[in-house]
mmCIF file of C-alpha atoms in Angstrom:
data_model
loop_
_atom_site.group_PDB
_atom_site.id
_atom_site.type_symbol
_atom_site.label_atom_id
_atom_site.label_comp_id
_atom_site.label_asym_id
_atom_site.label_seq_id
_atom_site.Cartn_x
_atom_site.Cartn_y
_atom_site.Cartn_z
ATOM 1 C CA MET A 1 -0.007 -0.013 -0.007
ATOM 2 C CA ILE A 2 1.230 3.505 -0.817
ATOM 3 C CA ARG A 3 2.128 5.507 2.251
ATOM 4 C CA MET A 4 0.593 8.911 1.538
ATOM 5 C CA ALA A 5 2.509 10.512 4.413
ATOM 6 C CA GLU A 6 5.810 9.747 2.642
ATOM 7 C CA THR A 7 4.554 11.313 -0.591
ATOM 8 C CA ALA A 8 3.422 14.432 1.379
ATOM 9 C CA ASP A 9 6.865 14.573 3.094
ATOM 10 C CA ALA A 10 8.659 14.330 -0.252
ATOM 11 C CA THR A 11 6.697 17.167 -1.871
ATOM 12 C CA ARG A 12 6.962 19.295 1.316
ATOM 13 C CA ASP A 13 10.760 18.975 1.217
ATOM 14 C CA LEU A 14 10.713 19.992 -2.499
ATOM 15 C CA LEU A 15 8.579 23.093 -1.829
ATOM 16 C CA ASP A 16 10.575 24.056 1.266
ATOM 17 C CA ALA A 17 13.874 23.751 -0.629
ATOM 18 C CA ILE A 18 12.442 26.224 -3.218
ATOM 19 C CA LYS A 19 10.925 28.645 -0.745
ATOM 20 C CA THR A 20 13.456 28.616 2.049
ATOM 21 C CA PRO A 21 16.615 26.855 0.818
ATOM 22 C CA ARG A 22 18.359 27.016 4.195
ATOM 23 C CA VAL A 23 16.083 24.125 5.398
ATOM 24 C CA VAL A 24 18.244 21.725 3.445
ATOM 25 C CA GLU A 25 20.943 22.084 6.111
ATOM 26 C CA GLU A 26 18.806 19.676 8.169
ATOM 27 C CA PHE A 27 18.554 17.009 5.480
ATOM 28 C CA GLY A 28 20.302 13.668 5.707
ATOM 29 C CA LEU A 29 21.290 11.519 2.749
ATOM 30 C CA GLY A 30 17.871 9.843 2.533
ATOM 31 C CA ARG A 31 15.930 13.118 2.288
ATOM 32 C CA TRP A 32 18.520 14.534 -0.209
ATOM 33 C CA ASP A 33 18.279 11.393 -2.371
ATOM 34 C CA LEU A 34 14.453 11.886 -2.665
ATOM 35 C CA LEU A 35 14.711 15.676 -3.045
ATOM 36 C CA ILE A 36 17.241 15.408 -5.908
ATOM 37 C CA ARG A 37 15.048 12.956 -7.791
ATOM 38 C CA GLN A 38 11.892 15.052 -7.297
ATOM 39 C CA ALA A 39 13.711 18.223 -8.321
ATOM 40 C CA ARG A 40 15.085 16.562 -11.486
ATOM 41 C CA ARG A 41 11.587 15.495 -12.486
ATOM 42 C CA THR A 42 10.254 19.033 -12.171
ATOM 43 C CA ARG A 43 13.419 20.706 -13.726
ATOM 44 C CA LEU A 44 13.975 22.511 -10.403
ATOM 45 C CA LEU A 45 17.283 20.887 -9.338
ATOM 46 C CA SER A 46 19.473 23.570 -10.908
ATOM 47 C CA ARG A 47 17.378 26.333 -9.315
ATOM 48 C CA ILE A 48 17.667 24.713 -5.898
ATOM 49 C CA ALA A 49 21.377 24.290 -6.502
ATOM 50 C CA VAL A 50 21.767 28.010 -7.305
ATOM 51 C CA ARG A 51 19.854 29.108 -4.303
ATOM 52 C CA THR A 52 21.778 26.761 -2.050
ATOM 53 C CA ALA A 53 25.080 28.066 -3.384
ATOM 54 C CA ASP A 54 23.906 31.695 -2.819
ATOM 55 C CA LEU A 55 23.692 30.848 0.893
ATOM 56 C CA GLY A 56 27.165 29.309 0.918
ATOM 57 C CA LEU A 57 25.815 25.911 1.884
ATOM 58 C CA THR A 58 27.194 23.655 -0.851
ATOM 59 C CA GLY A 59 30.422 22.681 0.936
ATOM 60 C CA SER A 60 28.654 21.670 4.213
ATOM 61 C CA LEU A 61 26.228 19.232 2.592
ATOM 62 C CA PRO A 62 26.441 15.408 2.933
ATOM 63 C CA PRO A 63 29.017 13.584 0.770
ATOM 64 C CA GLY A 64 28.202 13.611 -2.877
ATOM 65 C CA VAL A 65 25.334 16.067 -2.545
ATOM 66 C CA GLY A 66 27.542 19.154 -3.113
ATOM 67 C CA ASP A 67 29.005 17.578 -6.260
ATOM 68 C CA THR A 68 25.510 16.810 -7.564
ATOM 69 C CA LEU A 69 24.394 20.411 -7.022
ATOM 70 C CA THR A 70 27.563 21.781 -8.621
ATOM 71 C CA ALA A 71 26.900 19.679 -11.660
ATOM 72 C CA ALA A 72 23.325 20.911 -11.759
ATOM 73 C CA ARG A 73 24.564 24.531 -11.736
ATOM 74 C CA ASN A 74 26.906 23.744 -14.534
ATOM 75 C CA VAL A 75 24.101 22.242 -16.598
ATOM 76 C CA ALA A 76 22.049 25.388 -16.057
ATOM 77 C CA SER A 77 24.987 27.607 -17.071
ATOM 78 C CA ASP A 78 25.518 25.585 -20.215
ATOM 79 C CA ASN A 79 21.816 25.823 -21.029
ATOM 80 C CA ARG A 80 21.840 29.569 -20.624
ATOM 81 C CA ARG A 81 24.881 29.830 -22.954
ATOM 82 C CA MET A 82 22.939 27.822 -25.474
ATOM 83 C CA ILE A 83 19.972 30.099 -25.205
ATOM 84 C CA THR A 84 22.120 33.222 -25.544
ATOM 85 C CA TRP A 85 23.889 31.788 -28.605
ATOM 86 C CA GLU A 86 20.568 30.800 -30.251
ATOM 87 C CA ILE A 87 19.119 34.239 -29.683
ATOM 88 C CA ASN A 88 22.236 35.595 -31.499
ATOM 89 C CA ARG A 89 21.702 33.181 -34.339
ATOM 90 C CA ILE A 90 18.026 34.057 -34.640
ATOM 91 C CA ARG A 91 18.890 37.767 -34.700
ATOM 92 C CA ARG A 92 21.488 37.164 -37.371
ATOM 93 C CA ALA A 93 19.102 34.991 -39.477
ATOM 94 C CA LEU A 94 16.341 37.636 -39.378
ATOM 95 C CA ALA A 95 18.591 40.621 -39.830
ATOM 96 C CA ASP A 96 17.256 41.362 -43.326
ATOM 97 C CA VAL A 97 13.558 40.800 -42.481
ATOM 98 C CA ASP A 98 11.725 43.968 -41.625
ATOM 99 C CA THR A 99 9.977 42.780 -38.488
ATOM 100 C CA PRO A 100 10.246 43.235 -34.761
ATOM 101 C CA VAL A 101 10.820 40.113 -32.678
ATOM 102 C CA ILE A 102 9.662 39.480 -29.104
ATOM 103 C CA LEU A 103 11.544 36.986 -26.902
ATOM 104 C CA LEU A 104 9.123 34.961 -24.838
ATOM 105 C CA LYS A 105 9.394 33.030 -21.532
ATOM 106 C CA GLY A 106 12.829 31.437 -20.873
ATOM 107 C CA ALA A 107 14.541 33.260 -23.700
ATOM 108 C CA ALA A 108 13.367 36.618 -22.369
ATOM 109 C CA TYR A 109 14.280 35.755 -18.841
ATOM 110 C CA ALA A 110 17.828 34.803 -19.906
ATOM 111 C CA ALA A 111 18.392 37.739 -22.278
ATOM 112 C CA ALA A 112 17.047 40.305 -19.759
ATOM 113 C CA ASP A 113 18.788 38.588 -16.819
ATOM 114 C CA LEU A 114 15.515 38.287 -14.857
ATOM 115 C CA PRO A 115 15.338 36.283 -11.625
ATOM 116 C CA PRO A 116 13.645 33.167 -13.214
ATOM 117 C CA ALA A 117 16.733 32.690 -15.461
ATOM 118 C CA ARG A 118 18.958 31.725 -12.522
ATOM 119 C CA GLY A 119 19.126 27.938 -12.562
ATOM 120 C CA ARG A 120 16.368 27.610 -15.161
ATOM 121 C CA ILE A 121 16.568 24.857 -17.784
ATOM 122 C CA ALA A 122 14.815 25.770 -21.079
ATOM 123 C CA GLY A 123 14.079 23.215 -23.768
ATOM 124 C CA ASP A 124 13.472 25.575 -26.684
ATOM 125 C CA ILE A 125 13.442 29.223 -27.781
ATOM 126 C CA ASP A 126 10.073 30.997 -28.011
ATOM 127 C CA ILE A 127 9.742 34.117 -30.116
ATOM 128 C CA MET A 128 6.765 36.217 -31.335
ATOM 129 C CA VAL A 129 6.387 38.102 -34.587
ATOM 130 C CA PRO A 130 3.517 39.934 -36.148
ATOM 131 C CA ALA A 131 1.059 37.512 -37.885
ATOM 132 C CA ALA A 132 1.603 39.292 -41.219
ATOM 133 C CA ARG A 133 5.286 38.360 -41.084
ATOM 134 C CA LEU A 134 4.901 34.634 -40.244
ATOM 135 C CA GLU A 135 5.542 33.326 -43.734
ATOM 136 C CA GLU A 136 8.579 35.494 -44.358
ATOM 137 C CA VAL A 137 10.045 34.657 -40.941
ATOM 138 C CA GLU A 138 9.466 30.915 -41.416
ATOM 139 C CA ALA A 139 11.017 30.906 -44.859
ATOM 140 C CA THR A 140 14.043 32.897 -43.648
ATOM 141 C CA LEU A 141 14.639 30.650 -40.701
ATOM 142 C CA GLN A 142 14.380 27.576 -43.008
ATOM 143 C CA ARG A 143 17.033 29.060 -45.249
ATOM 144 C CA HIS A 144 19.296 29.327 -42.217
ATOM 145 C CA GLY A 145 18.932 25.661 -41.206
ATOM 146 C CA TRP A 146 15.719 25.356 -39.159
ATOM 147 C CA CYS A 147 13.281 22.779 -40.472
ATOM 148 C CA SER A 148 9.736 21.857 -39.434
ATOM 149 C CA ILE A 149 9.567 18.823 -37.091
ATOM 150 C CA THR A 150 5.830 18.328 -37.517
ATOM 151 C CA PHE A 151 5.365 16.497 -40.834
ATOM 152 C CA SER A 152 1.821 15.138 -41.072
ATOM 153 C CA ASP A 153 -0.563 17.174 -43.211
ATOM 154 C CA TYR A 154 -3.118 17.211 -40.380
ATOM 155 C CA ASP A 155 -0.587 18.553 -37.846
ATOM 156 C CA GLN A 156 0.553 21.205 -40.290
ATOM 157 C CA ARG A 157 -3.061 22.362 -40.755
ATOM 158 C CA TYR A 158 -3.734 22.154 -36.986
ATOM 159 C CA TYR A 159 -0.902 24.554 -36.209
ATOM 160 C CA ARG A 160 -1.403 26.927 -39.125
ATOM 161 C CA ARG A 161 -5.190 27.219 -38.934
ATOM 162 C CA TRP A 162 -6.008 27.001 -35.213
ATOM 163 C CA MET A 163 -2.861 27.551 -33.102
ATOM 164 C CA HIS A 164 -0.975 30.626 -31.865
ATOM 165 C CA GLU A 165 2.302 29.420 -33.359
ATOM 166 C CA LEU A 166 3.906 27.700 -36.348
ATOM 167 C CA PRO A 167 4.922 24.032 -36.196
ATOM 168 C CA PRO A 168 8.154 23.819 -34.186
ATOM 169 C CA LEU A 169 11.348 24.354 -36.127
ATOM 170 C CA ARG A 170 14.564 22.360 -35.331
ATOM 171 C CA HIS A 171 17.988 23.365 -36.481
ATOM 172 C CA ALA A 172 19.556 20.662 -38.731
ATOM 173 C CA GLU A 173 22.962 20.883 -37.086
ATOM 174 C CA ARG A 174 22.513 22.169 -33.563
ATOM 175 C CA GLU A 175 19.108 20.485 -33.041
ATOM 176 C CA THR A 176 17.825 23.459 -31.078
ATOM 177 C CA VAL A 177 14.088 24.172 -31.404
ATOM 178 C CA ILE A 178 12.318 27.496 -32.085
ATOM 179 C CA ASP A 179 8.585 28.038 -31.516
ATOM 180 C CA VAL A 180 7.475 31.004 -33.591
ATOM 181 C CA HIS A 181 4.357 32.621 -32.148
ATOM 182 C CA HIS A 182 2.071 35.335 -33.490
ATOM 183 C CA THR A 183 0.065 35.632 -30.253
ATOM 184 C CA ILE A 184 0.067 33.892 -26.842
ATOM 185 C CA LEU A 185 -3.061 31.680 -26.931
ATOM 186 C CA PRO A 186 -4.644 29.630 -29.798
ATOM 187 C CA ARG A 187 -6.842 31.407 -32.308
ATOM 188 C CA THR A 188 -9.771 29.134 -31.250
ATOM 189 C CA SER A 189 -9.301 29.834 -27.519
ATOM 190 C CA ARG A 190 -12.215 31.194 -25.529
ATOM 191 C CA LEU A 191 -9.785 33.759 -24.146
ATOM 192 C CA ARG A 192 -8.454 36.247 -26.645
ATOM 193 C CA PRO A 193 -5.444 38.301 -25.556
ATOM 194 C CA ASP A 194 -4.990 41.358 -27.776
ATOM 195 C CA PRO A 195 -1.757 40.931 -29.771
ATOM 196 C CA ASP A 196 -1.672 44.632 -30.768
ATOM 197 C CA LYS A 197 -1.782 45.691 -27.131
ATOM 198 C CA LEU A 198 0.974 43.131 -26.317
ATOM 199 C CA TRP A 199 3.190 44.817 -28.934
ATOM 200 C CA HIS A 200 2.448 48.316 -27.777
ATOM 201 C CA ALA A 201 3.708 47.514 -24.223
ATOM 202 C CA THR A 202 6.970 45.735 -25.212
ATOM 203 C CA ARG A 203 10.365 46.786 -23.951
ATOM 204 C CA ALA A 204 13.713 46.490 -25.669
ATOM 205 C CA VAL A 205 16.121 43.833 -24.449
ATOM 206 C CA ALA A 206 19.594 45.252 -24.291
ATOM 207 C CA ASP A 207 22.251 43.960 -26.753
ATOM 208 C CA THR A 208 19.810 41.667 -28.603
ATOM 209 C CA GLY A 209 18.011 43.920 -31.061
ATOM 210 C CA MET A 210 14.827 42.215 -29.820
ATOM 211 C CA GLN A 211 12.044 42.976 -27.406
ATOM 212 C CA MET A 212 10.239 41.355 -24.524
ATOM 213 C CA LEU A 213 6.683 41.720 -23.204
ATOM 214 C CA GLY A 214 5.924 44.373 -20.681
ATOM 215 C CA PRO A 215 6.131 43.234 -16.996
ATOM 216 C CA GLN A 216 2.406 42.676 -16.499
ATOM 217 C CA ASP A 217 2.015 40.932 -19.877
ATOM 218 C CA MET A 218 4.988 38.714 -19.070
ATOM 219 C CA VAL A 219 3.305 37.484 -15.931
ATOM 220 C CA LEU A 220 -0.031 37.089 -17.719
ATOM 221 C CA HIS A 221 1.568 35.117 -20.517
ATOM 222 C CA SER A 222 3.110 32.691 -18.045
ATOM 223 C CA ALA A 223 -0.168 32.308 -16.191
ATOM 224 C CA ALA A 224 -2.031 31.701 -19.422
ATOM 225 C CA HIS A 225 0.490 29.147 -20.504
ATOM 226 C CA LEU A 226 0.261 27.278 -17.191
ATOM 227 C CA PHE A 227 -3.504 27.279 -16.712
ATOM 228 C CA GLN A 228 -4.868 27.363 -20.273
ATOM 229 C CA ASP A 229 -2.332 25.648 -22.449
ATOM 230 C CA GLY A 230 -2.459 22.079 -21.030
ATOM 231 C CA ASP A 231 1.302 21.432 -21.023
ATOM 232 C CA LEU A 232 1.881 20.278 -17.402
ATOM 233 C CA ASN A 233 5.237 18.513 -17.842
ATOM 234 C CA PHE A 234 7.096 21.171 -15.851
ATOM 235 C CA ALA A 235 4.132 22.963 -14.368
ATOM 236 C CA LEU A 236 5.676 23.500 -10.879
ATOM 237 C CA ARG A 237 8.693 25.141 -12.510
ATOM 238 C CA ASP A 238 6.333 27.486 -14.424
ATOM 239 C CA LEU A 239 4.562 28.462 -11.149
ATOM 240 C CA VAL A 240 8.013 29.103 -9.604
ATOM 241 C CA ASP A 241 8.705 31.360 -12.641
ATOM 242 C CA ILE A 242 5.545 33.366 -11.963
ATOM 243 C CA VAL A 243 6.358 33.840 -8.274
ATOM 244 C CA ASP A 244 9.919 34.927 -9.168
ATOM 245 C CA LEU A 245 8.563 37.435 -11.721
ATOM 246 C CA LEU A 246 6.112 38.822 -9.193
ATOM 247 C CA GLY A 247 8.862 39.156 -6.620
ATOM 248 C CA CYS A 248 10.955 41.105 -9.141
ATOM 249 C CA PHE A 249 8.371 43.334 -10.796
ATOM 250 C CA GLY A 250 6.180 43.633 -7.615
ATOM 251 C CA ALA A 251 8.736 45.763 -5.932
ATOM 252 C CA GLU A 252 7.304 48.709 -7.941
ATOM 253 C CA PRO A 253 3.841 49.729 -6.608
ATOM 254 C CA GLU A 254 2.614 50.669 -10.135
ATOM 255 C CA PHE A 255 3.136 47.076 -11.208
ATOM 256 C CA TRP A 256 0.432 45.715 -8.979
ATOM 257 C CA ASP A 257 -1.855 48.661 -9.774
ATOM 258 C CA GLY A 258 -1.703 47.755 -13.454
ATOM 259 C CA LEU A 259 -1.596 43.950 -13.262
ATOM 260 C CA PHE A 260 -5.354 43.396 -12.770
ATOM 261 C CA GLU A 261 -6.244 46.081 -15.266
ATOM 262 C CA ARG A 262 -3.967 44.419 -17.816
ATOM 263 C CA SER A 263 -5.614 41.081 -17.144
ATOM 264 C CA GLU A 264 -8.971 42.678 -18.102
ATOM 265 C CA VAL A 265 -7.524 44.058 -21.317
ATOM 266 C CA HIS A 266 -6.403 40.552 -22.372
ATOM 267 C CA GLN A 267 -9.331 38.593 -20.866
ATOM 268 C CA LEU A 268 -6.847 36.798 -18.595
ATOM 269 C CA GLN A 269 -8.417 37.442 -15.193
ATOM 270 C CA ARG A 270 -9.101 33.744 -14.561
ATOM 271 C CA PRO A 271 -5.541 32.500 -15.304
ATOM 272 C CA LEU A 272 -4.201 35.344 -13.122
ATOM 273 C CA PHE A 273 -6.512 34.382 -10.317
ATOM 274 C CA TYR A 274 -5.215 30.776 -10.449
ATOM 275 C CA ALA A 275 -1.612 31.873 -10.587
ATOM 276 C CA LEU A 276 -1.958 34.075 -7.550
ATOM 277 C CA ARG A 277 -4.038 31.548 -5.654
ATOM 278 C CA TYR A 278 -1.737 28.560 -6.159
ATOM 279 C CA GLY A 279 1.406 30.644 -5.895
ATOM 280 C CA ALA A 280 0.159 31.573 -2.408
ATOM 281 C CA MET A 281 -0.988 28.069 -1.568
ATOM 282 C CA LEU A 282 2.153 26.213 -2.618
ATOM 283 C CA LEU A 283 4.980 28.841 -2.609
ATOM 284 C CA ASP A 284 3.879 31.369 0.016
ATOM 285 C CA LEU A 285 3.396 34.173 -2.562
ATOM 286 C CA SER A 286 2.356 37.378 -0.921
ATOM 287 C CA VAL A 287 -0.255 39.383 -2.825
ATOM 288 C CA PRO A 288 -1.396 42.972 -1.929
ATOM 289 C CA ALA A 289 -4.819 42.907 -0.296
ATOM 290 C CA ASP A 290 -6.380 45.234 -2.837
ATOM 291 C CA VAL A 291 -5.250 43.011 -5.654
ATOM 292 C CA GLU A 292 -6.647 39.966 -3.943
ATOM 293 C CA ARG A 293 -9.968 41.740 -3.600
ATOM 294 C CA LYS A 294 -10.056 42.664 -7.258
ATOM 295 C CA ILE A 295 -9.027 39.358 -8.610
ATOM 296 C CA ALA A 296 -11.488 37.466 -6.375
ATOM 297 C CA ALA A 297 -14.216 38.560 -8.818
ATOM 298 C CA ALA A 298 -12.551 36.268 -11.416
ATOM 299 C CA ALA A 299 -12.875 33.130 -9.238
ATOM 300 C CA PRO A 300 -15.065 30.377 -10.666
ATOM 301 C CA ARG A 301 -18.168 29.192 -8.837
ATOM 302 C CA ASN A 302 -17.739 27.252 -5.605
ATOM 303 C CA LEU A 303 -17.943 23.771 -6.987
ATOM 304 C CA ALA A 304 -15.486 24.531 -9.859
ATOM 305 C CA LEU A 305 -13.050 26.210 -7.530
ATOM 306 C CA GLU A 306 -13.224 23.295 -5.117
ATOM 307 C CA LEU A 307 -12.442 20.949 -8.013
ATOM 308 C CA MET A 308 -9.495 23.072 -9.058
ATOM 309 C CA ASP A 309 -8.207 23.201 -5.511
ATOM 310 C CA ARG A 310 -8.302 19.432 -5.324
ATOM 311 C CA THR A 311 -6.714 19.010 -8.750
ATOM 312 C CA VAL A 312 -4.150 21.688 -9.391
ATOM 313 C CA PRO A 313 -1.749 20.955 -6.439
ATOM 314 C CA LYS A 314 -1.827 17.221 -7.221
ATOM 315 C CA ALA A 315 -1.073 17.875 -10.927
ATOM 316 C CA LEU A 316 1.737 20.390 -10.161
ATOM 317 C CA LEU A 317 3.545 18.269 -7.543
ATOM 318 C CA PRO A 318 5.361 15.116 -8.587
ATOM 319 C CA ASP A 319 4.479 11.587 -7.455
ATOM 320 C CA HIS A 320 6.722 9.740 -5.055
ATOM 321 C CA PRO A 321 9.413 8.230 -7.430
ATOM 322 C CA ASP A 322 9.509 4.881 -5.630
ATOM 323 C CA ARG A 323 5.815 4.491 -4.826
ATOM 324 C CA PRO A 324 3.821 6.371 -7.412
ATOM 325 C CA SER A 325 0.090 6.563 -6.585
ATOM 326 C CA GLY A 326 -1.137 7.585 -10.037
ATOM 327 C CA ILE A 327 -2.989 10.505 -8.465
ATOM 328 C CA ARG A 328 -0.752 13.040 -10.118
ATOM 329 C CA GLY A 329 -1.360 11.466 -13.553
ATOM 330 C CA ARG A 330 -5.105 11.506 -13.145
ATOM 331 C CA ALA A 331 -5.106 15.108 -11.921
ATOM 332 C CA ALA A 332 -2.918 16.164 -14.855
ATOM 333 C CA MET A 333 -5.224 14.381 -17.290
ATOM 334 C CA LEU A 334 -8.242 16.264 -15.929
ATOM 335 C CA LEU A 335 -6.442 19.620 -16.382
ATOM 336 C CA TYR A 336 -5.265 18.542 -19.869
ATOM 337 C CA LEU A 337 -8.909 17.825 -20.845
ATOM 338 C CA ARG A 338 -9.968 21.115 -19.321
ATOM 339 C CA SER A 339 -7.359 23.011 -21.339
ATOM 340 C CA HIS A 340 -8.643 21.462 -24.587
ATOM 341 C CA TRP A 341 -12.174 22.287 -23.705
ATOM 342 C CA LEU A 342 -11.097 25.920 -23.265
ATOM 343 C CA ARG A 343 -8.985 26.094 -26.359
ATOM 344 C CA MET A 344 -11.443 24.728 -28.977
ATOM 345 C CA PRO A 345 -15.150 24.977 -29.771
ATOM 346 C CA PRO A 346 -16.943 21.680 -29.046
ATOM 347 C CA LEU A 347 -17.374 20.495 -32.621
ATOM 348 C CA LEU A 348 -13.819 21.274 -33.532
ATOM 349 C CA LEU A 349 -12.582 19.596 -30.274
ATOM 350 C CA ALA A 350 -14.612 16.454 -31.001
ATOM 351 C CA ALA A 351 -13.193 16.164 -34.495
ATOM 352 C CA HIS A 352 -9.648 16.790 -33.250
ATOM 353 C CA LEU A 353 -9.865 14.199 -30.489
ATOM 354 C CA ALA A 354 -11.491 11.678 -32.839
ATOM 355 C CA HIS A 355 -8.618 12.133 -35.320
ATOM 356 C CA LYS A 356 -5.982 11.672 -32.636
ATOM 357 C CA SER A 357 -7.841 8.661 -31.274
ATOM 358 C CA VAL A 358 -7.898 6.915 -34.676
ATOM 359 C CA ILE A 359 -4.156 7.573 -35.029
ATOM 360 C CA GLN A 360 -3.348 6.140 -31.586
ATOM 361 C CA VAL A 361 -5.545 3.027 -32.158
ATOM 362 C CA SER A 362 -3.946 2.500 -35.591
ATOM 363 C CA MET A 363 -0.423 2.778 -34.155
ATOM 364 C CA ALA A 364 -1.272 0.358 -31.288
ATOM 365 C CA TYR A 365 -2.614 -2.145 -33.852
ATOM 366 C CA LEU A 366 0.509 -1.863 -35.957
ATOM 367 C CA ARG A 367 2.758 -2.374 -32.891
ATOM 368 C CA TRP A 368 0.646 -5.478 -32.023
ATOM 369 C CA ARG A 369 1.053 -6.860 -35.503
ATOM 370 C CA ARG A 370 4.782 -6.208 -35.389
ATOM 371 C CA ASP A 371 5.146 -7.873 -32.000
ATOM 372 C CA LYS A 372 3.082 -10.843 -33.113
ATOM 373 C CA ALA A 373 5.146 -11.320 -36.190
ATOM 374 C CA ALA A 374 8.403 -11.148 -34.194
ATOM 375 C CA ALA A 375 7.202 -13.705 -31.632
#
């Protein structure tokens, strides 16, 4: 039988190591072993390693732990160098294209040296260009070595007709991936951020020739990605990003004054409500009282909120690596289905899911035939 107390202890250690890194001084090898594995699964090990080093604790940790954390910091440093180099390559490739370029999420954090960049591991580079420039930007990037990695005709149509981005592009030599956006949520989404207003609030990123979203829009984009997009692979890391951004930008009083107003402009009050709620619940985020009062109006009805409160923490926190309960997977599936319900009209969603189901059944049948023939 799974011992739920052990799972709770494991996730509590992970959250405590993020919020108050000095607590790790009390950890023995057993707790460190579990923490390291949990942190790796959530892509937070390098961030914990950086915060631990900031406190000068690395040398006093149990044997082998300090080396593991040093290696994690090195991995993060290498990842950041890769991001910086890819930004340089993108700028060089698009030098002759008459278009502004916005760096999004991890690329923006790294280029602007924002707090979430410290110890953050990014898998790809996200940029945004005006919708009218998509074809030219894609063609130019392809001439410089990036190729589409989504090959089926259906997937190509899915991205180009309904999504907020082109099919991902992978460089033929470096194998780095670029996601080229024209807005921050799918065209079919029930929520419709205003791309023109996103562009009007951008800020220049020094030494890159590119831009980043304004502070409020950066937080709202991260919240929308976490609570509308359905990609929960590294959801806890994304929530930590939001809390770090709020800690950085929130030092200026005008930031909080404009955050709720900006969420109304982009119809993103509900994702912001969830980001603030679960940031406070899991990571001790402190939100000004007047902002809490305003954003409370965006809360769902009682039953829906209760369901989210039961589901979101379970989906964001990892299962125990040795005794997985399956609860996290079921919670993540519920949020994944919710995100699809929000991102597509019912008939389009039904057709999309039916198409994907047929493909999965066909692939399962082919694998069965192959295994039977090999037996």
